Amino acid sequence: MMRAFRCQICGDSYLGAESPDRCPFCGAHRDYIKRASEWIDHGQVELSEQSRRDCERALDLEINNQAFYACAAGKTSDQISEAFFKRLSKQEGEHAEVLSEMMGVDEPEVPSVECSDDDAENMRDAHERESRAIRLYQQIARRAPEPRVREVFLALTDIESEHLIISSIYR
Ligand SMILES: [Fe+2]
Ligand SMILES: [Fe+2]
């Protein structure tokens, strides 16, 4: 039977017989995927000064990584790397959307970011970028007073950890 599911992190819906293993859009762990009827709309969140600054930094990081992965996907001639880079770019774009919505701001324009012609070099760069994201997001989740901010950054920490693993295997 076809069911409707919805991701508690990015809000996108998924139709299928079973809940997917991870959100096909933002990459959130299956624990965050709810039946559509049980999904809670958090929308914009009232943010403390600290959390607003933290979200701004995170948003900047996400759109940079989105652009970086798009660049890497465009340059590779390996089909597997291309598939990874493409999906990673889209996921970081979703993360930027989640953060923008939480902050109540328009999504910023994606910057132009340079990348290498060499896959291995880009995988190393990816590794750096994901490590940086994980460190920042753990800090943010720890100090945020808002439950929704904690929830989002814990989910993002887990997703970026998956990205880190991918970059470790394929570099
Ligand atoms: Fe991300
Ligand atoms: Fe990532």
Short mmCIF file of N, CA and C and ligand atoms in Angstrom, two decimals:
data_model
loop_
_atom_site.label_atom_id
_atom_site.label_comp_id
_atom_site.label_asym_id
_atom_site.label_seq_id
_atom_site.Cartn_x
_atom_site.Cartn_y
_atom_site.Cartn_z
N MET A 1 0.84 -1.20 0.00
CA MET A 1 0.00 0.00 0.00
C MET A 1 0.88 1.26 0.00
N MET A 2 0.48 2.23 -0.77
CA MET A 2 1.22 3.48 -0.86
C MET A 2 0.90 4.35 0.35
N ARG A 3 1.95 4.85 1.01
CA ARG A 3 1.73 5.72 2.16
C ARG A 3 2.46 7.04 1.94
N ALA A 4 2.02 8.05 2.69
CA ALA A 4 2.70 9.35 2.62
C ALA A 4 3.54 9.54 3.88
N PHE A 5 4.82 9.82 3.67
CA PHE A 5 5.73 10.09 4.78
C PHE A 5 6.24 11.53 4.65
N ARG A 6 6.71 12.06 5.77
CA ARG A 6 7.24 13.40 5.70
C ARG A 6 8.44 13.55 6.63
N CYS A 7 9.46 14.21 6.12
CA CYS A 7 10.69 14.36 6.90
C CYS A 7 10.54 15.48 7.92
N GLN A 8 10.83 15.14 9.17
CA GLN A 8 10.70 16.11 10.24
C GLN A 8 11.80 17.18 10.19
N ILE A 9 12.84 16.94 9.41
CA ILE A 9 13.91 17.93 9.29
C ILE A 9 13.66 18.89 8.12
N CYS A 10 13.49 18.35 6.91
CA CYS A 10 13.33 19.26 5.76
C CYS A 10 11.88 19.49 5.35
N GLY A 11 10.97 18.64 5.84
CA GLY A 11 9.56 18.85 5.54
C GLY A 11 9.09 18.26 4.22
N ASP A 12 10.03 17.72 3.43
CA ASP A 12 9.61 17.15 2.15
C ASP A 12 8.87 15.84 2.36
N SER A 13 7.97 15.54 1.43
CA SER A 13 7.18 14.31 1.58
C SER A 13 7.69 13.24 0.62
N TYR A 14 7.40 12.03 1.01
CA TYR A 14 7.86 10.87 0.27
C TYR A 14 6.70 9.89 0.20
N LEU A 15 6.43 9.37 -0.98
CA LEU A 15 5.36 8.40 -1.14
C LEU A 15 5.96 7.03 -1.42
N GLY A 16 5.52 6.04 -0.65
CA GLY A 16 6.03 4.69 -0.87
C GLY A 16 5.37 3.70 0.06
N ALA A 17 5.68 2.44 -0.14
CA ALA A 17 5.10 1.40 0.71
C ALA A 17 5.76 1.42 2.08
N GLU A 18 7.06 1.74 2.09
CA GLU A 18 7.84 1.73 3.34
C GLU A 18 8.49 3.07 3.54
N SER A 19 8.79 3.37 4.79
CA SER A 19 9.57 4.57 5.08
C SER A 19 10.98 4.37 4.52
N PRO A 20 11.52 5.38 3.84
CA PRO A 20 12.88 5.20 3.31
C PRO A 20 13.91 5.15 4.43
N ASP A 21 15.06 4.61 4.11
CA ASP A 21 16.14 4.44 5.06
C ASP A 21 16.66 5.79 5.56
N ARG A 22 16.74 6.74 4.63
CA ARG A 22 17.10 8.12 4.95
C ARG A 22 16.23 9.01 4.10
N CYS A 23 16.04 10.23 4.53
CA CYS A 23 15.25 11.15 3.72
C CYS A 23 15.93 11.29 2.35
N PRO A 24 15.20 11.03 1.26
CA PRO A 24 15.82 11.12 -0.05
C PRO A 24 16.21 12.56 -0.43
N PHE A 25 15.75 13.53 0.32
CA PHE A 25 16.01 14.94 -0.01
C PHE A 25 17.13 15.54 0.83
N CYS A 26 16.99 15.49 2.15
CA CYS A 26 18.03 16.12 2.98
C CYS A 26 18.98 15.10 3.60
N GLY A 27 18.65 13.81 3.52
CA GLY A 27 19.53 12.78 4.05
C GLY A 27 19.30 12.44 5.51
N ALA A 28 18.26 13.01 6.13
CA ALA A 28 18.03 12.77 7.56
C ALA A 28 17.79 11.28 7.83
N HIS A 29 18.24 10.84 8.97
CA HIS A 29 18.07 9.45 9.42
C HIS A 29 16.59 9.08 9.46
N ARG A 30 16.30 7.81 9.26
CA ARG A 30 14.90 7.35 9.20
C ARG A 30 14.08 7.69 10.45
N ASP A 31 14.75 7.86 11.58
CA ASP A 31 14.03 8.24 12.81
C ASP A 31 13.26 9.55 12.64
N TYR A 32 13.72 10.38 11.73
CA TYR A 32 13.07 11.69 11.52
C TYR A 32 11.95 11.64 10.50
N ILE A 33 11.75 10.47 9.88
CA ILE A 33 10.71 10.37 8.86
C ILE A 33 9.43 9.88 9.49
N LYS A 34 8.40 10.73 9.42
CA LYS A 34 7.13 10.46 10.11
C LYS A 34 6.06 10.15 9.10
N ARG A 35 5.00 9.51 9.58
CA ARG A 35 3.79 9.42 8.78
C ARG A 35 3.31 10.87 8.58
N ALA A 36 2.78 11.16 7.41
CA ALA A 36 2.38 12.53 7.10
C ALA A 36 1.42 13.10 8.16
N SER A 37 0.57 12.24 8.70
CA SER A 37 -0.42 12.70 9.70
C SER A 37 0.23 13.08 11.03
N GLU A 38 1.43 12.58 11.29
CA GLU A 38 2.10 12.83 12.57
C GLU A 38 3.17 13.91 12.49
N TRP A 39 3.35 14.44 11.30
CA TRP A 39 4.41 15.42 11.07
C TRP A 39 4.06 16.75 11.74
N ILE A 40 5.05 17.39 12.34
CA ILE A 40 4.82 18.68 13.02
C ILE A 40 5.49 19.80 12.23
N ASP A 41 4.73 20.83 11.94
CA ASP A 41 5.26 21.97 11.20
C ASP A 41 5.90 22.96 12.18
N HIS A 42 7.22 23.08 12.15
CA HIS A 42 7.91 24.00 13.06
C HIS A 42 8.04 25.40 12.47
N GLY A 43 8.12 25.47 11.15
CA GLY A 43 8.20 26.77 10.49
C GLY A 43 9.33 27.64 11.03
N GLN A 44 9.05 28.92 11.13
CA GLN A 44 10.07 29.85 11.64
C GLN A 44 10.18 29.70 13.16
N VAL A 45 11.39 29.83 13.68
CA VAL A 45 11.62 29.66 15.11
C VAL A 45 12.12 30.98 15.70
N GLU A 46 11.60 31.32 16.86
CA GLU A 46 12.11 32.49 17.59
C GLU A 46 13.53 32.16 18.08
N LEU A 47 14.51 32.90 17.58
CA LEU A 47 15.91 32.53 17.87
C LEU A 47 16.59 33.46 18.85
N SER A 48 17.38 32.89 19.74
CA SER A 48 18.25 33.69 20.61
C SER A 48 19.32 34.33 19.73
N GLU A 49 19.99 35.35 20.26
CA GLU A 49 21.08 36.03 19.53
C GLU A 49 22.13 35.01 19.07
N GLN A 50 22.54 34.17 20.03
CA GLN A 50 23.57 33.16 19.74
C GLN A 50 23.13 32.23 18.62
N SER A 51 21.91 31.73 18.70
CA SER A 51 21.43 30.79 17.69
C SER A 51 21.29 31.47 16.33
N ARG A 52 20.91 32.73 16.32
CA ARG A 52 20.80 33.43 15.04
C ARG A 52 22.18 33.52 14.37
N ARG A 53 23.17 33.90 15.16
CA ARG A 53 24.54 33.98 14.61
C ARG A 53 25.00 32.60 14.15
N ASP A 54 24.71 31.60 14.97
CA ASP A 54 25.10 30.23 14.61
C ASP A 54 24.44 29.78 13.32
N CYS A 55 23.15 30.08 13.19
CA CYS A 55 22.42 29.68 11.98
C CYS A 55 22.97 30.40 10.76
N GLU A 56 23.36 31.66 10.93
CA GLU A 56 23.94 32.41 9.81
C GLU A 56 25.24 31.75 9.34
N ARG A 57 26.08 31.38 10.30
CA ARG A 57 27.35 30.71 9.94
C ARG A 57 27.08 29.39 9.23
N ALA A 58 26.12 28.64 9.77
CA ALA A 58 25.79 27.34 9.20
C ALA A 58 25.22 27.49 7.79
N LEU A 59 24.39 28.49 7.60
CA LEU A 59 23.78 28.73 6.29
C LEU A 59 24.85 29.06 5.26
N ASP A 60 25.80 29.87 5.67
CA ASP A 60 26.90 30.23 4.79
C ASP A 60 27.70 28.99 4.39
N LEU A 61 27.95 28.17 5.37
CA LEU A 61 28.69 26.92 5.12
C LEU A 61 27.92 26.00 4.16
N GLU A 62 26.62 25.89 4.38
CA GLU A 62 25.81 25.00 3.53
C GLU A 62 25.79 25.45 2.07
N ILE A 63 25.58 26.74 1.84
CA ILE A 63 25.51 27.17 0.43
C ILE A 63 26.88 27.06 -0.24
N ASN A 64 27.94 27.24 0.54
CA ASN A 64 29.28 27.05 0.00
C ASN A 64 29.53 25.60 -0.38
N ASN A 65 29.10 24.70 0.49
CA ASN A 65 29.28 23.28 0.20
C ASN A 65 28.39 22.84 -0.95
N GLN A 66 27.19 23.39 -1.00
CA GLN A 66 26.29 23.10 -2.13
C GLN A 66 26.98 23.45 -3.45
N ALA A 67 27.57 24.64 -3.50
CA ALA A 67 28.24 25.11 -4.71
C ALA A 67 29.48 24.27 -5.01
N PHE A 68 30.21 23.94 -3.97
CA PHE A 68 31.41 23.12 -4.15
C PHE A 68 31.07 21.76 -4.77
N TYR A 69 30.06 21.10 -4.23
CA TYR A 69 29.70 19.78 -4.75
C TYR A 69 29.14 19.86 -6.17
N ALA A 70 28.44 20.94 -6.47
CA ALA A 70 27.93 21.11 -7.84
C ALA A 70 29.12 21.24 -8.79
N CYS A 71 30.13 21.99 -8.37
CA CYS A 71 31.34 22.16 -9.18
C CYS A 71 32.02 20.81 -9.38
N ALA A 72 32.17 20.06 -8.30
CA ALA A 72 32.85 18.75 -8.37
C ALA A 72 32.08 17.78 -9.26
N ALA A 73 30.74 17.82 -9.20
CA ALA A 73 29.91 16.94 -10.03
C ALA A 73 30.09 17.28 -11.51
N GLY A 74 30.28 18.56 -11.78
CA GLY A 74 30.45 19.00 -13.16
C GLY A 74 31.80 18.62 -13.75
N LYS A 75 32.79 18.41 -12.88
CA LYS A 75 34.14 18.17 -13.39
C LYS A 75 34.54 16.70 -13.48
N THR A 76 33.89 15.86 -12.70
CA THR A 76 34.34 14.46 -12.66
C THR A 76 33.95 13.72 -13.93
N SER A 77 34.75 12.70 -14.27
CA SER A 77 34.37 11.86 -15.40
C SER A 77 34.02 10.46 -14.89
N ASP A 78 33.96 10.32 -13.57
CA ASP A 78 33.59 9.04 -12.96
C ASP A 78 32.11 9.06 -12.59
N GLN A 79 31.38 8.04 -13.01
CA GLN A 79 29.94 8.04 -12.81
C GLN A 79 29.53 7.95 -11.35
N ILE A 80 30.30 7.20 -10.57
CA ILE A 80 29.95 7.05 -9.15
C ILE A 80 30.21 8.36 -8.42
N SER A 81 31.37 8.96 -8.69
CA SER A 81 31.68 10.25 -8.05
C SER A 81 30.64 11.28 -8.43
N GLU A 82 30.24 11.27 -9.69
CA GLU A 82 29.25 12.24 -10.14
C GLU A 82 27.95 12.08 -9.36
N ALA A 83 27.51 10.84 -9.19
CA ALA A 83 26.27 10.56 -8.46
C ALA A 83 26.37 11.05 -7.01
N PHE A 84 27.51 10.79 -6.37
CA PHE A 84 27.71 11.26 -5.00
C PHE A 84 27.70 12.78 -4.93
N PHE A 85 28.52 13.40 -5.77
CA PHE A 85 28.63 14.86 -5.71
C PHE A 85 27.30 15.54 -6.00
N LYS A 86 26.56 15.00 -6.94
CA LYS A 86 25.26 15.59 -7.27
C LYS A 86 24.31 15.54 -6.09
N ARG A 87 24.23 14.37 -5.49
CA ARG A 87 23.29 14.23 -4.37
C ARG A 87 23.75 15.06 -3.17
N LEU A 88 25.05 15.09 -2.93
CA LEU A 88 25.56 15.87 -1.81
C LEU A 88 25.24 17.35 -2.02
N SER A 89 25.39 17.82 -3.25
CA SER A 89 25.06 19.22 -3.54
C SER A 89 23.59 19.50 -3.23
N LYS A 90 22.73 18.60 -3.67
CA LYS A 90 21.29 18.79 -3.42
C LYS A 90 20.97 18.73 -1.94
N GLN A 91 21.63 17.83 -1.23
CA GLN A 91 21.37 17.73 0.21
C GLN A 91 21.80 19.00 0.93
N GLU A 92 22.98 19.53 0.57
CA GLU A 92 23.43 20.76 1.23
C GLU A 92 22.47 21.91 0.89
N GLY A 93 21.94 21.88 -0.32
CA GLY A 93 20.93 22.88 -0.70
C GLY A 93 19.68 22.76 0.15
N GLU A 94 19.29 21.54 0.44
CA GLU A 94 18.13 21.31 1.32
C GLU A 94 18.42 21.83 2.72
N HIS A 95 19.65 21.59 3.17
CA HIS A 95 20.02 22.07 4.52
C HIS A 95 19.95 23.60 4.58
N ALA A 96 20.39 24.23 3.50
CA ALA A 96 20.32 25.70 3.45
C ALA A 96 18.86 26.15 3.52
N GLU A 97 17.99 25.40 2.85
CA GLU A 97 16.57 25.74 2.86
C GLU A 97 15.97 25.58 4.26
N VAL A 98 16.35 24.49 4.94
CA VAL A 98 15.86 24.25 6.30
C VAL A 98 16.26 25.41 7.21
N LEU A 99 17.53 25.82 7.11
CA LEU A 99 18.04 26.88 7.98
C LEU A 99 17.36 28.21 7.66
N SER A 100 17.22 28.51 6.36
CA SER A 100 16.57 29.76 5.97
C SER A 100 15.15 29.83 6.51
N GLU A 101 14.45 28.71 6.42
CA GLU A 101 13.07 28.68 6.88
C GLU A 101 13.00 28.88 8.39
N MET A 102 13.91 28.21 9.09
CA MET A 102 13.93 28.33 10.55
C MET A 102 14.22 29.77 10.97
N MET A 103 15.09 30.45 10.20
CA MET A 103 15.46 31.83 10.51
C MET A 103 14.44 32.84 9.98
N GLY A 104 13.58 32.39 9.07
CA GLY A 104 12.63 33.31 8.48
C GLY A 104 13.27 34.28 7.50
N VAL A 105 14.27 33.81 6.77
CA VAL A 105 14.93 34.65 5.76
C VAL A 105 14.83 33.97 4.39
N ASP A 106 15.01 34.76 3.33
CA ASP A 106 15.05 34.19 1.98
C ASP A 106 16.34 33.39 1.84
N GLU A 107 16.28 32.37 1.03
CA GLU A 107 17.49 31.60 0.80
C GLU A 107 18.50 32.45 0.05
N PRO A 108 19.74 32.51 0.54
CA PRO A 108 20.74 33.33 -0.15
C PRO A 108 21.12 32.74 -1.50
N GLU A 109 21.65 33.59 -2.36
CA GLU A 109 22.10 33.12 -3.66
C GLU A 109 23.32 32.21 -3.46
N VAL A 110 23.38 31.17 -4.28
CA VAL A 110 24.50 30.24 -4.17
C VAL A 110 25.76 30.91 -4.73
N PRO A 111 26.83 30.97 -3.95
CA PRO A 111 28.05 31.65 -4.41
C PRO A 111 28.76 30.83 -5.48
N SER A 112 29.71 31.43 -6.16
CA SER A 112 30.50 30.60 -7.08
C SER A 112 31.74 30.13 -6.32
N VAL A 113 31.96 28.84 -6.34
CA VAL A 113 33.04 28.21 -5.56
C VAL A 113 33.92 27.42 -6.51
N GLU A 114 35.21 27.51 -6.29
CA GLU A 114 36.17 26.78 -7.14
C GLU A 114 36.32 25.34 -6.65
N CYS A 115 36.64 24.47 -7.58
CA CYS A 115 37.00 23.11 -7.18
C CYS A 115 38.06 22.60 -8.14
N SER A 116 38.61 21.44 -7.81
CA SER A 116 39.71 20.88 -8.61
C SER A 116 39.18 20.07 -9.80
N ASP A 117 40.07 19.79 -10.75
CA ASP A 117 39.74 18.89 -11.86
C ASP A 117 39.94 17.44 -11.44
N ASP A 118 40.54 17.29 -10.27
CA ASP A 118 40.91 15.97 -9.79
C ASP A 118 39.95 15.49 -8.70
N ASP A 119 39.32 14.34 -8.92
CA ASP A 119 38.35 13.78 -7.96
C ASP A 119 38.93 13.59 -6.56
N ALA A 120 40.14 13.04 -6.52
CA ALA A 120 40.75 12.73 -5.22
C ALA A 120 40.95 14.02 -4.43
N GLU A 121 41.37 15.06 -5.14
CA GLU A 121 41.55 16.37 -4.50
C GLU A 121 40.20 16.89 -3.97
N ASN A 122 39.16 16.74 -4.75
CA ASN A 122 37.83 17.18 -4.33
C ASN A 122 37.31 16.36 -3.15
N MET A 123 37.62 15.09 -3.11
CA MET A 123 37.21 14.25 -1.99
C MET A 123 37.94 14.70 -0.71
N ARG A 124 39.20 15.09 -0.86
CA ARG A 124 39.94 15.61 0.31
C ARG A 124 39.32 16.91 0.79
N ASP A 125 38.99 17.77 -0.16
CA ASP A 125 38.33 19.04 0.16
C ASP A 125 36.99 18.77 0.86
N ALA A 126 36.25 17.79 0.31
CA ALA A 126 34.96 17.41 0.89
C ALA A 126 35.14 16.97 2.34
N HIS A 127 36.20 16.20 2.57
CA HIS A 127 36.49 15.69 3.90
C HIS A 127 36.69 16.85 4.88
N GLU A 128 37.47 17.84 4.46
CA GLU A 128 37.70 19.05 5.26
C GLU A 128 36.39 19.78 5.55
N ARG A 129 35.63 19.97 4.50
CA ARG A 129 34.37 20.72 4.62
C ARG A 129 33.40 20.02 5.56
N GLU A 130 33.29 18.72 5.44
CA GLU A 130 32.36 17.99 6.29
C GLU A 130 32.84 17.96 7.74
N SER A 131 34.14 17.84 7.92
CA SER A 131 34.68 17.85 9.29
C SER A 131 34.38 19.18 9.96
N ARG A 132 34.57 20.26 9.21
CA ARG A 132 34.29 21.60 9.72
C ARG A 132 32.81 21.72 10.10
N ALA A 133 31.94 21.23 9.21
CA ALA A 133 30.50 21.31 9.47
C ALA A 133 30.14 20.54 10.74
N ILE A 134 30.68 19.33 10.87
CA ILE A 134 30.35 18.50 12.02
C ILE A 134 30.77 19.19 13.32
N ARG A 135 32.00 19.73 13.34
CA ARG A 135 32.47 20.41 14.55
C ARG A 135 31.56 21.58 14.92
N LEU A 136 31.23 22.38 13.93
CA LEU A 136 30.37 23.54 14.17
C LEU A 136 28.97 23.12 14.64
N TYR A 137 28.41 22.13 13.98
CA TYR A 137 27.03 21.73 14.29
C TYR A 137 26.90 21.08 15.66
N GLN A 138 27.95 20.36 16.05
CA GLN A 138 27.93 19.77 17.40
C GLN A 138 27.91 20.88 18.45
N GLN A 139 28.75 21.88 18.22
CA GLN A 139 28.79 23.04 19.13
C GLN A 139 27.43 23.72 19.20
N ILE A 140 26.86 23.96 18.04
CA ILE A 140 25.58 24.67 17.97
C ILE A 140 24.50 23.87 18.70
N ALA A 141 24.45 22.56 18.43
CA ALA A 141 23.43 21.72 19.07
C ALA A 141 23.59 21.76 20.59
N ARG A 142 24.84 21.82 21.05
CA ARG A 142 25.12 21.80 22.48
C ARG A 142 24.66 23.10 23.16
N ARG A 143 24.86 24.23 22.47
CA ARG A 143 24.58 25.50 23.17
C ARG A 143 23.22 26.10 22.84
N ALA A 144 22.49 25.56 21.89
CA ALA A 144 21.21 26.17 21.50
C ALA A 144 20.15 25.98 22.59
N PRO A 145 19.50 27.05 23.00
CA PRO A 145 18.42 26.89 23.98
C PRO A 145 17.11 26.40 23.35
N GLU A 146 16.97 26.55 22.01
CA GLU A 146 15.71 26.20 21.36
C GLU A 146 15.70 24.71 20.99
N PRO A 147 14.68 23.96 21.45
CA PRO A 147 14.61 22.53 21.13
C PRO A 147 14.67 22.25 19.62
N ARG A 148 14.01 23.06 18.82
CA ARG A 148 14.01 22.82 17.37
C ARG A 148 15.41 23.02 16.77
N VAL A 149 16.13 24.01 17.27
CA VAL A 149 17.49 24.24 16.78
C VAL A 149 18.37 23.05 17.14
N ARG A 150 18.21 22.56 18.35
CA ARG A 150 18.97 21.37 18.76
C ARG A 150 18.63 20.18 17.87
N GLU A 151 17.34 20.00 17.63
CA GLU A 151 16.90 18.87 16.80
C GLU A 151 17.52 18.95 15.40
N VAL A 152 17.43 20.14 14.80
CA VAL A 152 17.95 20.31 13.43
C VAL A 152 19.46 20.07 13.40
N PHE A 153 20.19 20.63 14.34
CA PHE A 153 21.65 20.50 14.28
C PHE A 153 22.15 19.11 14.66
N LEU A 154 21.39 18.41 15.50
CA LEU A 154 21.76 17.01 15.75
C LEU A 154 21.54 16.18 14.49
N ALA A 155 20.42 16.42 13.82
CA ALA A 155 20.15 15.70 12.57
C ALA A 155 21.21 16.02 11.52
N LEU A 156 21.57 17.30 11.42
CA LEU A 156 22.59 17.71 10.44
C LEU A 156 23.95 17.11 10.78
N THR A 157 24.28 17.05 12.06
CA THR A 157 25.55 16.45 12.47
C THR A 157 25.62 15.01 11.98
N ASP A 158 24.52 14.29 12.13
CA ASP A 158 24.47 12.90 11.68
C ASP A 158 24.59 12.82 10.15
N ILE A 159 23.90 13.68 9.45
CA ILE A 159 23.95 13.64 7.97
C ILE A 159 25.36 13.97 7.48
N GLU A 160 25.96 15.01 8.04
CA GLU A 160 27.31 15.41 7.60
C GLU A 160 28.33 14.32 7.97
N SER A 161 28.05 13.57 9.03
CA SER A 161 28.93 12.45 9.38
C SER A 161 28.85 11.37 8.30
N GLU A 162 27.67 11.17 7.74
CA GLU A 162 27.53 10.24 6.61
C GLU A 162 28.31 10.76 5.41
N HIS A 163 28.23 12.06 5.17
CA HIS A 163 28.97 12.66 4.06
C HIS A 163 30.48 12.47 4.27
N LEU A 164 30.89 12.60 5.51
CA LEU A 164 32.31 12.44 5.83
C LEU A 164 32.76 11.01 5.50
N ILE A 165 31.92 10.04 5.83
CA ILE A 165 32.24 8.65 5.54
C ILE A 165 32.37 8.44 4.03
N ILE A 166 31.43 9.00 3.28
CA ILE A 166 31.50 8.89 1.81
C ILE A 166 32.81 9.46 1.30
N SER A 167 33.17 10.64 1.82
CA SER A 167 34.41 11.29 1.33
C SER A 167 35.64 10.49 1.75
N SER A 168 35.54 9.74 2.84
CA SER A 168 36.68 8.93 3.28
C SER A 168 36.84 7.69 2.42
N ILE A 169 35.72 7.12 2.03
CA ILE A 169 35.78 5.88 1.24
C ILE A 169 36.27 6.18 -0.17
N TYR A 170 35.80 7.30 -0.73
CA TYR A 170 36.05 7.52 -2.15
C TYR A 170 37.22 8.45 -2.45
N ARG A 171 37.89 8.92 -1.42
CA ARG A 171 39.00 9.82 -1.78
C ARG A 171 40.23 9.02 -2.15
FE FE B 1 24.71 20.07 4.98
FE FE B 2 27.64 17.61 4.00
#
